[in-house]
CSV table of N, CA, C and O in Angstrom, one decimal:
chain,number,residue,atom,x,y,z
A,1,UNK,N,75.8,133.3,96.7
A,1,UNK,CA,76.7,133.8,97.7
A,1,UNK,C,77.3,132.6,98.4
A,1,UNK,O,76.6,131.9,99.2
A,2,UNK,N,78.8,132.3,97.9
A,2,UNK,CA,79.2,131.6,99.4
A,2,UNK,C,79.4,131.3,100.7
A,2,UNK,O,80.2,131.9,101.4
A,3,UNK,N,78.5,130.4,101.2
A,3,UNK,CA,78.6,130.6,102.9
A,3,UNK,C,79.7,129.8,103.2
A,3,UNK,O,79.9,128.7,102.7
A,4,UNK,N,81.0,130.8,104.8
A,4,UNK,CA,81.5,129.4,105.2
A,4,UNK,C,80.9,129.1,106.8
A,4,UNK,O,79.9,129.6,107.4
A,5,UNK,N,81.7,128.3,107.2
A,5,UNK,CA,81.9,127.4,108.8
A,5,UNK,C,81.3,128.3,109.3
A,5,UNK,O,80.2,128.1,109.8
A,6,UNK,N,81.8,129.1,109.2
A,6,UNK,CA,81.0,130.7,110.4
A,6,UNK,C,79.8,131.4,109.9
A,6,UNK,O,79.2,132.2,110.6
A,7,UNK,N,79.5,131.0,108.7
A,7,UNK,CA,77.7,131.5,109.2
A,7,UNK,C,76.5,130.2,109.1
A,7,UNK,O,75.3,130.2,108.9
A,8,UNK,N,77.4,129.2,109.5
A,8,UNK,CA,76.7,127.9,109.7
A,8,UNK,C,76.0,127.8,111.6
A,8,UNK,O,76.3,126.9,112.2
A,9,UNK,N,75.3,128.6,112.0
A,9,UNK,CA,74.6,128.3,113.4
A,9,UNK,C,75.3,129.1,114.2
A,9,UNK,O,75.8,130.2,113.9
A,10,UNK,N,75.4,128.5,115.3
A,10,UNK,CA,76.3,129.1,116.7
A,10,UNK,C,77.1,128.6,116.6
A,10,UNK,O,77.4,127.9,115.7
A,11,UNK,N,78.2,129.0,118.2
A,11,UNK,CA,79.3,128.6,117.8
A,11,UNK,C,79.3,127.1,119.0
A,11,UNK,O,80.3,126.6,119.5
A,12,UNK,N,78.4,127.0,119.2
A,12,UNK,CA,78.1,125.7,119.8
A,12,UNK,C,77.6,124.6,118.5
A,12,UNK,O,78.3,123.5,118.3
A,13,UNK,N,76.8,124.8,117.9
A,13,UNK,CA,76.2,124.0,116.6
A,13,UNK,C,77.2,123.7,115.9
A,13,UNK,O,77.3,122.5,115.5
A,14,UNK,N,78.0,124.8,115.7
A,14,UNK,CA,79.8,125.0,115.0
A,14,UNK,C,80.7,123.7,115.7
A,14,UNK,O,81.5,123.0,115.0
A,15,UNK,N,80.4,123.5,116.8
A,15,UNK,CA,81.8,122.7,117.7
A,15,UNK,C,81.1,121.3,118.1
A,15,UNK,O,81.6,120.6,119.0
A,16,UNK,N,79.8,120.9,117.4
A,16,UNK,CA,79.1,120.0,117.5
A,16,UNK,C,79.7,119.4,116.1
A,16,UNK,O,80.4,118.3,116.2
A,17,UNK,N,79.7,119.8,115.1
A,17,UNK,CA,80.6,119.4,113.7
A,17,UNK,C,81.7,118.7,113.9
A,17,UNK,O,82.1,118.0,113.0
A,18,UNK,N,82.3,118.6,115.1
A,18,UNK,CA,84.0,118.9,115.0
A,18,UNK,C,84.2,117.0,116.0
A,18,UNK,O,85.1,116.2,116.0
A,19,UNK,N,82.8,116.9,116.8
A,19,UNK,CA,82.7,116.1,117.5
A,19,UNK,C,83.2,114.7,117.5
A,19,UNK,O,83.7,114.0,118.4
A,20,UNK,N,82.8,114.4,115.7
A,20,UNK,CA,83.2,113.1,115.4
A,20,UNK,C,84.4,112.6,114.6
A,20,UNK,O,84.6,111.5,114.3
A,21,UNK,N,85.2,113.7,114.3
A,21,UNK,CA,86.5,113.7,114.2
A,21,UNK,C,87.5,112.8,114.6
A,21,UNK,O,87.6,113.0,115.8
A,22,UNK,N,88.4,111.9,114.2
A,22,UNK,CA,89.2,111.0,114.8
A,22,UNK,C,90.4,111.8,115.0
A,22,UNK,O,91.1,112.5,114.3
A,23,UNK,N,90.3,111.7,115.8
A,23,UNK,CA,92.1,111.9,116.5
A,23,UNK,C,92.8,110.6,116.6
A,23,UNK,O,92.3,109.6,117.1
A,24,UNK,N,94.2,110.6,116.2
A,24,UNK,CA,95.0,109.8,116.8
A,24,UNK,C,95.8,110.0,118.2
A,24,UNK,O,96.5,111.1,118.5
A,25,UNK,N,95.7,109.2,118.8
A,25,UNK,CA,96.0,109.1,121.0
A,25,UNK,C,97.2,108.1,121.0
A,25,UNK,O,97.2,106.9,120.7
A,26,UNK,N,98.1,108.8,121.4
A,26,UNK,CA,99.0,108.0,122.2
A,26,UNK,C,99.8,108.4,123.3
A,26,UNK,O,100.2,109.5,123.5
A,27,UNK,N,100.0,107.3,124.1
A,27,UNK,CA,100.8,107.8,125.7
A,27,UNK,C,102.2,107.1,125.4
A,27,UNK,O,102.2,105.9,125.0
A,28,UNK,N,103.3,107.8,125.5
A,28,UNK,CA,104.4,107.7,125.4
A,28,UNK,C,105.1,107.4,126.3
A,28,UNK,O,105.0,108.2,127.3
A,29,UNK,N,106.0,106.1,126.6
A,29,UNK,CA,106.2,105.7,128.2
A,29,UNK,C,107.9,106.2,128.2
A,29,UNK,O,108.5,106.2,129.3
A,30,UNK,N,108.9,106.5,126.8
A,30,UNK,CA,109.5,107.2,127.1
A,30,UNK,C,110.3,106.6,125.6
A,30,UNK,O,109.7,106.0,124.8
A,31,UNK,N,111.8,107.1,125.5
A,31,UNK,CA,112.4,106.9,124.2
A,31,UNK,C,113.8,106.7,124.4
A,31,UNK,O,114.4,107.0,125.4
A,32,UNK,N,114.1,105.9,123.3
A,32,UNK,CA,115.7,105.5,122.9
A,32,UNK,C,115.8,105.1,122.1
A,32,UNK,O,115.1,104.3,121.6
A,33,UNK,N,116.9,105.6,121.5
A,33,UNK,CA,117.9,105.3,120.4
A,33,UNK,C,119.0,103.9,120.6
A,33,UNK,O,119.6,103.5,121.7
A,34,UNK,N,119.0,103.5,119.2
A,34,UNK,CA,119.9,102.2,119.2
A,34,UNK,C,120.4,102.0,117.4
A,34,UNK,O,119.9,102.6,116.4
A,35,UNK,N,121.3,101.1,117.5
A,35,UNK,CA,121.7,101.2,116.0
A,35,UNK,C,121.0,99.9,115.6
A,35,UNK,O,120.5,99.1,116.3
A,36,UNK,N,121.0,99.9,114.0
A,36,UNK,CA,120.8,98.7,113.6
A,36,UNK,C,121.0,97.3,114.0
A,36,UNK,O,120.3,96.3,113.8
A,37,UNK,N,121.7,97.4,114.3
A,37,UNK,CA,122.8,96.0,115.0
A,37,UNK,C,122.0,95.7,116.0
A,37,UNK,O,121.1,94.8,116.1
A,38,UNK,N,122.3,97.0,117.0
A,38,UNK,CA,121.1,96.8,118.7
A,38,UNK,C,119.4,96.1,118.9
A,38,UNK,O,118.9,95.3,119.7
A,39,UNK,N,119.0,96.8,117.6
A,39,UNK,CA,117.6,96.5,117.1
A,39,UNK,C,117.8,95.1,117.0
A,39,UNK,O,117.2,94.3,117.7
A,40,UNK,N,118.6,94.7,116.1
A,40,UNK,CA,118.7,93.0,115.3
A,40,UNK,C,118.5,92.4,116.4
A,40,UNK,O,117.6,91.5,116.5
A,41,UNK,N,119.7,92.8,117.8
A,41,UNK,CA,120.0,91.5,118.5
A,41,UNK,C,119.6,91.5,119.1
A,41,UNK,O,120.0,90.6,119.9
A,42,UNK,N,117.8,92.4,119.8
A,42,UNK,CA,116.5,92.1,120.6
A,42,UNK,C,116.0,90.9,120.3
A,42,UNK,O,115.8,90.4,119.2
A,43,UNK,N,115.7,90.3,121.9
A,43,UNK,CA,114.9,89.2,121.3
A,43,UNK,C,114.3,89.0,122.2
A,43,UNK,O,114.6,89.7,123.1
A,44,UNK,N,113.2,88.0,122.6
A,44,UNK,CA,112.4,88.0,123.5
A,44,UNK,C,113.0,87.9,125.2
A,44,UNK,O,113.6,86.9,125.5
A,45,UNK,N,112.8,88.6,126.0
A,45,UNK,CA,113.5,88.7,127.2
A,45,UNK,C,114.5,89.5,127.4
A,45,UNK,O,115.0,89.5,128.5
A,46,UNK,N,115.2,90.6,126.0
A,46,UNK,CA,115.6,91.7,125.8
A,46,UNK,C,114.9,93.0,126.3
A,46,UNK,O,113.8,93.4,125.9
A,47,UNK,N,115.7,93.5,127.3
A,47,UNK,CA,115.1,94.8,128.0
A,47,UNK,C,115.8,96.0,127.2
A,47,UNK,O,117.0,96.1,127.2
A,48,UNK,N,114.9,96.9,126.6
A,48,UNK,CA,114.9,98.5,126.2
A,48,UNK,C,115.0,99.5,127.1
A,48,UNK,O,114.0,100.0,127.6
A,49,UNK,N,116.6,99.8,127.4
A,49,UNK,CA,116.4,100.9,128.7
A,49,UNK,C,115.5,102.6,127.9
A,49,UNK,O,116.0,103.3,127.0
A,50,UNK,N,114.4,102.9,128.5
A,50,UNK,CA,114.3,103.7,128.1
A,50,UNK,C,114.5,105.5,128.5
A,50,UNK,O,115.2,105.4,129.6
A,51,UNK,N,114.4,106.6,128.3
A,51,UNK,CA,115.0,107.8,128.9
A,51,UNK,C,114.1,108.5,129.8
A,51,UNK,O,114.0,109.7,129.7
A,52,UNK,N,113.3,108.0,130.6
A,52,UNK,CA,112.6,108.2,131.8
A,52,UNK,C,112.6,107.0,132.6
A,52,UNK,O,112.7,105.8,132.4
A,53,UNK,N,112.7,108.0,134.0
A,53,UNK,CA,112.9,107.5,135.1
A,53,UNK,C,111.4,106.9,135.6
A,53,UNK,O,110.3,107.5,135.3
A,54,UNK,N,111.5,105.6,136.5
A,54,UNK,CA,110.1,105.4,136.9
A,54,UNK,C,109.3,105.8,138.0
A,54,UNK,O,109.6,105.8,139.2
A,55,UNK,N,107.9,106.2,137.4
A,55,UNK,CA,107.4,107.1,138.5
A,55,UNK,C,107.3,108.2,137.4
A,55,UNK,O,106.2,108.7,137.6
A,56,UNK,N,107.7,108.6,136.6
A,56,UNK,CA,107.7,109.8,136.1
A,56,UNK,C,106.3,109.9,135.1
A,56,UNK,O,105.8,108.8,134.6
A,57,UNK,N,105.7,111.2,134.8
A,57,UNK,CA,104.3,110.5,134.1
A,57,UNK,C,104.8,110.3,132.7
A,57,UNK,O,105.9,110.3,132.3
A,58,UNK,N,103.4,110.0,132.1
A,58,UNK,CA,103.6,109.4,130.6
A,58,UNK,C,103.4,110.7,130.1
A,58,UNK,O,103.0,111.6,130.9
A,59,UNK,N,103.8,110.9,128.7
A,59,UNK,CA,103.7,111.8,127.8
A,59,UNK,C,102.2,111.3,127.2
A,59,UNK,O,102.1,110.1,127.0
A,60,UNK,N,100.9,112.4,126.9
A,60,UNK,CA,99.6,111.8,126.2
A,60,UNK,C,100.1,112.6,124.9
A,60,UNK,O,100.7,113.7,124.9
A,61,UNK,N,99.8,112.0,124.1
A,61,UNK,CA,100.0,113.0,122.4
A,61,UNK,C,98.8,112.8,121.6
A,61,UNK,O,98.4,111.7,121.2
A,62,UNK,N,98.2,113.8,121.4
A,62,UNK,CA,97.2,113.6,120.7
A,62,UNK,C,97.6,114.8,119.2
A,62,UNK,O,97.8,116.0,119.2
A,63,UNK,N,97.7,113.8,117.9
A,63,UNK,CA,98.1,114.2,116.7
A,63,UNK,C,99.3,114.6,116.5
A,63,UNK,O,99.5,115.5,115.7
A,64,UNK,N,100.2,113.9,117.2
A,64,UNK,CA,101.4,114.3,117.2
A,64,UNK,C,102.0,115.4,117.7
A,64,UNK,O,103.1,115.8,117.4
A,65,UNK,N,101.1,115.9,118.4
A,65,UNK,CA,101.3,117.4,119.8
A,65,UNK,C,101.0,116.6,120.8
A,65,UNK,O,100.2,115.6,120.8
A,66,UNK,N,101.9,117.2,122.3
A,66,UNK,CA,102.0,117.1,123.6
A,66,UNK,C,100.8,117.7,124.1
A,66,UNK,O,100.5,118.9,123.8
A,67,UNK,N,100.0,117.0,124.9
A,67,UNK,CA,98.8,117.8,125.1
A,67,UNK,C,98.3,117.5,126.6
A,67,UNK,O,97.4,118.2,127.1
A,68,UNK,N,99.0,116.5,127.2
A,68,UNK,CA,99.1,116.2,128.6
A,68,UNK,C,99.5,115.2,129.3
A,68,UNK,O,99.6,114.3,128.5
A,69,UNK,N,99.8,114.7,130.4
A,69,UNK,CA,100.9,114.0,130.8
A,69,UNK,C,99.4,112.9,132.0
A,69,UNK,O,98.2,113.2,132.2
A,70,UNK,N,100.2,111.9,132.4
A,70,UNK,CA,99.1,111.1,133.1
A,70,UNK,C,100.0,110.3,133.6
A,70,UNK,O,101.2,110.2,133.2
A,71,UNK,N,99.2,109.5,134.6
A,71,UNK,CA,100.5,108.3,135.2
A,71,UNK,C,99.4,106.8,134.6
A,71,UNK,O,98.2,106.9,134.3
A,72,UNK,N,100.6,105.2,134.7
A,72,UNK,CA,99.8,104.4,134.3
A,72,UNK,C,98.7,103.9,135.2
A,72,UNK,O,98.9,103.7,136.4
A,73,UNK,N,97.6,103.6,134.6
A,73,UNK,CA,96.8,102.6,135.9
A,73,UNK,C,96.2,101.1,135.0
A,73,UNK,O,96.5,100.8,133.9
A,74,UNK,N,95.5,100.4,135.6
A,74,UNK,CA,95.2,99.3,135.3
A,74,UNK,C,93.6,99.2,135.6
A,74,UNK,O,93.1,99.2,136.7
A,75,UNK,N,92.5,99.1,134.1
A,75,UNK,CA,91.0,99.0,134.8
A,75,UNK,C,90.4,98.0,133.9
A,75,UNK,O,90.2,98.2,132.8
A,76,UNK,N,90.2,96.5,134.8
A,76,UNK,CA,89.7,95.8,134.2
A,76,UNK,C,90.5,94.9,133.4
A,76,UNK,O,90.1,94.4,132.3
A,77,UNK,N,91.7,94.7,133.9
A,77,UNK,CA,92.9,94.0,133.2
A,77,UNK,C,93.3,94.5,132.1
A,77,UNK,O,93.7,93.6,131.3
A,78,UNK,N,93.2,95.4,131.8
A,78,UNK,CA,93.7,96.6,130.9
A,78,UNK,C,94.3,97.8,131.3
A,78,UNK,O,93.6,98.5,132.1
A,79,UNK,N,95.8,98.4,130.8
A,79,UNK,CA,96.0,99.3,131.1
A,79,UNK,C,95.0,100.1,130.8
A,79,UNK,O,94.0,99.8,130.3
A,80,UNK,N,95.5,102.0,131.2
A,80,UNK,CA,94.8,102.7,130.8
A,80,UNK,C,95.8,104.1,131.6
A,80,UNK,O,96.6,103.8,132.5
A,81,UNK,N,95.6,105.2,131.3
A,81,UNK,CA,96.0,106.7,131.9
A,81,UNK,C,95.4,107.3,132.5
A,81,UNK,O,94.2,107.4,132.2
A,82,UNK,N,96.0,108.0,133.8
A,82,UNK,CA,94.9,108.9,134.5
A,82,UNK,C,95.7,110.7,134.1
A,82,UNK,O,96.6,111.4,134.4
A,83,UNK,N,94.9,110.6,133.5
A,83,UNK,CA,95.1,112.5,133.2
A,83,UNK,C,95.6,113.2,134.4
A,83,UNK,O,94.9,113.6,135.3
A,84,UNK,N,97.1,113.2,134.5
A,84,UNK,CA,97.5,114.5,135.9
A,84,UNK,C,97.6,115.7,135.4
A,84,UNK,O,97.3,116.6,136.2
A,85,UNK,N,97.8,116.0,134.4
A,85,UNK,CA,98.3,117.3,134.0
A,85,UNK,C,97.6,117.6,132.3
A,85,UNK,O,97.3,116.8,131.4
A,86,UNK,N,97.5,118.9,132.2
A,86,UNK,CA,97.1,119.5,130.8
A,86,UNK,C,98.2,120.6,130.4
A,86,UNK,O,98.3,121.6,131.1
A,87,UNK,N,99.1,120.2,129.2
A,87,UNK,CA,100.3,120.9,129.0
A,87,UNK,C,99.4,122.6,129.0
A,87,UNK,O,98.3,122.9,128.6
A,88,UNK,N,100.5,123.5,129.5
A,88,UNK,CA,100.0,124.8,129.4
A,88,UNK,C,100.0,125.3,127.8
A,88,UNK,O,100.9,124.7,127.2
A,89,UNK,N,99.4,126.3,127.0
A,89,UNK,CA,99.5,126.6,126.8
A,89,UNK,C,100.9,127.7,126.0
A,89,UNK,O,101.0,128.1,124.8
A,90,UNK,N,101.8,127.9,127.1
A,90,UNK,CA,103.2,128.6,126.9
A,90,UNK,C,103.9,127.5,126.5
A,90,UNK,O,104.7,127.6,125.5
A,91,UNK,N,103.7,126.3,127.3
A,91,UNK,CA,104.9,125.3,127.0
A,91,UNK,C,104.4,124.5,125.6
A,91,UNK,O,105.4,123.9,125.1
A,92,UNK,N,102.9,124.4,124.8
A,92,UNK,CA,103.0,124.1,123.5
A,92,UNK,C,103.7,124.5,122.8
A,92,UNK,O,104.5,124.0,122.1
A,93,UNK,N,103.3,126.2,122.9
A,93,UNK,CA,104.2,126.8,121.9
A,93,UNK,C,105.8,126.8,122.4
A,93,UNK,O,106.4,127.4,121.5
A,94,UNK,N,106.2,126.6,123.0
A,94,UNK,CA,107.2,126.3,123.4
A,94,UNK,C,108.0,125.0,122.7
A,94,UNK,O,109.2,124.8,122.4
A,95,UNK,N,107.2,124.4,122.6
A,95,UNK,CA,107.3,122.9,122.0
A,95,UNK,C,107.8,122.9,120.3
A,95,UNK,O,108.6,122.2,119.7
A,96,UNK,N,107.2,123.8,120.1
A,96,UNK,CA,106.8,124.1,118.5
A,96,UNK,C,108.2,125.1,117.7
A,96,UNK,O,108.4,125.3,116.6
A,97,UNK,N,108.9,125.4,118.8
A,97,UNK,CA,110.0,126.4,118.8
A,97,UNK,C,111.2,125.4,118.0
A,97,UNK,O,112.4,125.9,117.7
């Protein structure tokens, strides 16, 4: 008889499986478009206006879904995000529309 996922333990034992899973994380500080040309003629000391205003939080994406938003901080001479928000639920799927 074939067993699956679900008659392997609880569903805590179940969500212990899932633990070591890599996710890909990225915080998104905002976006713009430019043509080829625009691209070329970046060069060091070239500013990228991008389409958020500052002050506004970061976008967090985890696997290429919106999954919550954070503002920047600095710990240890390293950036880093502080989690303000957890996208709802309505507005994922919303997303996906």
């Amino acid at each position: 008889m074939d067993r699956t996922l679900a008659d392997e333990g609880t569903p805590n034992q179940r969500f212990e499986l899932l633990m070591d899973v890599p996710l890909e994380v990225m915080v998104q500080l905002g976006r713009t478009r430019m043509t080829i040309h625009e691209l070329l003629s970046l060069g060091p000391g070239s500013v990228v206006e991008l389409d958020k205003v500052a002050g506004e939080p970061l976008d967090i994406i985890i696997n290429d879904r919106l999954v919550a938003r954070g503002e920047a901080v600095v710990v240890n001479d390293k950036f880093g995000v502080r989690i303000t928000d957890i996208v709802s639920k309505a507005e994922r799927i919303a997303r996906l529309r």
